[in-house]
Structures are given as C-alpha cells and as structure tokens.
Coordinates of C-alpha atoms in Angstrom, one line a residue:
X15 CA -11.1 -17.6 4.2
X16 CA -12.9 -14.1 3.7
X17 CA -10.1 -11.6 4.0
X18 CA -10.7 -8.9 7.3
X19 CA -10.7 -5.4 5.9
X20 CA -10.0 -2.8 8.4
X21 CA -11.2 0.1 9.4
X22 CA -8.0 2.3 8.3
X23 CA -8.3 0.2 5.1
X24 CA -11.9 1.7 5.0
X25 CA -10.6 5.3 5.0
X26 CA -8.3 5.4 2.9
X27 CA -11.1 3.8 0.7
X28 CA -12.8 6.9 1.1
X29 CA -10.2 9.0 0.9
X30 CA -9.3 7.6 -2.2
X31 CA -12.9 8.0 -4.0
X32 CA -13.3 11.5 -2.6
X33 CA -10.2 12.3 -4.5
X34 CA -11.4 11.4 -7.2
X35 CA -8.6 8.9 -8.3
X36 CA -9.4 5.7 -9.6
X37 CA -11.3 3.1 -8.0
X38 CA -9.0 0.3 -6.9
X39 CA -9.6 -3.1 -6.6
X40 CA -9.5 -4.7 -3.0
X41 CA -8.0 -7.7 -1.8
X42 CA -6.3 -8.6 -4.4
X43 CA -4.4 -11.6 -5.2
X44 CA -1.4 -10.6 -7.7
X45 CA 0.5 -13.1 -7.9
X46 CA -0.8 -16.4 -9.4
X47 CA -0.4 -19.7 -7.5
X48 CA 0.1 -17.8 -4.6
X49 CA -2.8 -16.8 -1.7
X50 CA -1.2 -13.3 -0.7
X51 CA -3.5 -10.7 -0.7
X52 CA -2.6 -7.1 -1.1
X53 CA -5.0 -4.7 0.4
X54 CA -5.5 -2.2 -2.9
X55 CA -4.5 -2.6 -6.3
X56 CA -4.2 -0.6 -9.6
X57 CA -3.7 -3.5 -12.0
X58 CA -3.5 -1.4 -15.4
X59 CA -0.9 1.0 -13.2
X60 CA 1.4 -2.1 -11.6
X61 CA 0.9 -0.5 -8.4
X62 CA -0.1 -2.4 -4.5
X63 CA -0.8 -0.7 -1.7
X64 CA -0.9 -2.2 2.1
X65 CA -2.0 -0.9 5.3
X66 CA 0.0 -2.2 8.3
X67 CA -2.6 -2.2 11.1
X68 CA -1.6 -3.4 14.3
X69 CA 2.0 -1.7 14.6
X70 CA 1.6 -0.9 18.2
X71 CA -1.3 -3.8 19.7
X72 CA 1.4 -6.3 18.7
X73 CA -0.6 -7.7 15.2
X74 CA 1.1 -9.8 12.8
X75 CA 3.0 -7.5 11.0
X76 CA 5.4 -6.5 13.9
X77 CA 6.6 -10.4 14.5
X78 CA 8.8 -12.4 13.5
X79 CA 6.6 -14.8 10.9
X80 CA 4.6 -11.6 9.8
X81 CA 7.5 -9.5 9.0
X82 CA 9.5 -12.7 7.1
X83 CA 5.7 -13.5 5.3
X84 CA 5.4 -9.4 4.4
X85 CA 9.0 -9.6 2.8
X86 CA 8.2 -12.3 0.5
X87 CA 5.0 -11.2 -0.4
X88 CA 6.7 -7.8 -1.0
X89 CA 9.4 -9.4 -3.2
X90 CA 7.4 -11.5 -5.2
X91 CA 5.3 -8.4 -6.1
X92 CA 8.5 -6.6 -6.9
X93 CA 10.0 -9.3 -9.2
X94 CA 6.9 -9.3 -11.1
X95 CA 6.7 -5.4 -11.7
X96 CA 4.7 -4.4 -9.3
X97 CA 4.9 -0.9 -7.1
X98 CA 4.1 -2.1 -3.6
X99 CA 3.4 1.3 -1.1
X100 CA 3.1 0.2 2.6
X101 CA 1.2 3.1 5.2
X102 CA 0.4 2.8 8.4
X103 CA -2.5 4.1 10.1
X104 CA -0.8 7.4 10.6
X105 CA 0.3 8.0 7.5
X106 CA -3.6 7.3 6.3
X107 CA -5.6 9.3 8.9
X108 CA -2.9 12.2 8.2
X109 CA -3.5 12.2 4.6
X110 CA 0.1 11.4 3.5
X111 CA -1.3 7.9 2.4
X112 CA -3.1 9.6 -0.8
X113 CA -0.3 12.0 -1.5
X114 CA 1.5 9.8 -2.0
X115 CA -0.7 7.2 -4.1
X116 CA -1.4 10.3 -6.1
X117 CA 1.7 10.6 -6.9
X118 CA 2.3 7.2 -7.6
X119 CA -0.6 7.3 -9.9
X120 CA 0.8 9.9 -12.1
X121 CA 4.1 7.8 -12.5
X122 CA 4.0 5.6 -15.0
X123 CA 5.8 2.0 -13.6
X124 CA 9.4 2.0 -14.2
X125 CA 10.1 5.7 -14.5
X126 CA 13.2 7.7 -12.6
X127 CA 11.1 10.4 -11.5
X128 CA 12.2 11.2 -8.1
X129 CA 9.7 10.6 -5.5
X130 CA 8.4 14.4 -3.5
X131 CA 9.4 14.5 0.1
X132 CA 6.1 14.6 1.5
X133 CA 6.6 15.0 5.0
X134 CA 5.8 18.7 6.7
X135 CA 8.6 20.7 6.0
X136 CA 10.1 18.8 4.2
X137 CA 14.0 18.6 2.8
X138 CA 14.3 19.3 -1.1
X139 CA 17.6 17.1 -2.1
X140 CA 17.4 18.1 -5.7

C-alpha cells in the first residue's frame, strides 16, 4: 500500500526546505516489525513528526480505532527514543509547525531544556 501524502504534509515540506533545516525523510517506518508510518523523520536527531489531517471532515484520527492506533504508534516511538511532534493543519499553515521543529532540531534527544511557549503572546513560566 503506497502511503497518501497530504497536501498540509506538502507544505510543511516546503516550509521545512525553505528554512533551510534538514531534509527529512518521508514516510517512514521507525519501528521494525511494525507497518506504522510516521509522516517526517530525523533519524540521526530521534525526532517524528505527524500531521493530523482530517480533524474536523471526521478522518481517522478523530475516531475511536484511529485515536487507540495513533496512541500506540505514538508509544512505541516513545519507548524506543524517539521525539514524536503531532500539528495540525493549523498549526502548519500558521507557521507554528516549524517553530517548533526548529526548536526541536536544536535539542539534542533527551535533554531538559524547557520547550518556548510558542503561541502569540505567549505566557513565560520560567
């Protein structure tokens, strides 16, 4: 089965290359033996990022057997040290999406740096 890529997923393809930050790969598979694919990865970085289309037309990831499927896949990326972001097409077409993979890029995997608030006006709890 050839893996449907998105149009959101398109743009924040672009938005990622225009940045300049490094190519990721697409579709991934991350976890051996298992046929979840995770829409970007940075393999040398640990790090997965999803887009989560289909929030408001009622798509997979907004029932029941999506959301149980996206927590496992999730947790399976988790207990083997991957970063796993998650945006939806908001976050993307507002540019939050590669703020915050920026961000994420500069953190090496397993450090306590405290993530930035990266919403408009946003709250400093330091």
């Amino acid at each position: 089965m050839v893996p449907r890529i998105s149009e959101v997923e398109n743009e924040l393809a672009f938005q990622i290359k225009a940045a300049g930050l490094p190519v990721p790969a697409r579709q991934v598979q991350i976890i051996p033996a298992r046929r979840f694919r995770w829409d970007f990865a940075w393999p040398s970085a640990h790090l997965a990022a999803e887009v989560q289309g289909g929030l408001y037309s009622g798509g997979a990831h907004v029932r029941a057997w999506g959301v149980t499927r996206d927590a496992e896949k999730n947790n399976l990326a988790v207990l083997a040290g991957w970063r796993v972001l998650y945006f939806t097409s908001e976050v993307v077409r507002s540019g939050r999406a590669l703020s915050i993979l920026e961000d994420a890029l500069k953190t090496p995997p397993g450090s306590n740096r405290k993530p930035q608030d990266r919403r408009e006006g946003g709250v400093d709890t330091s």
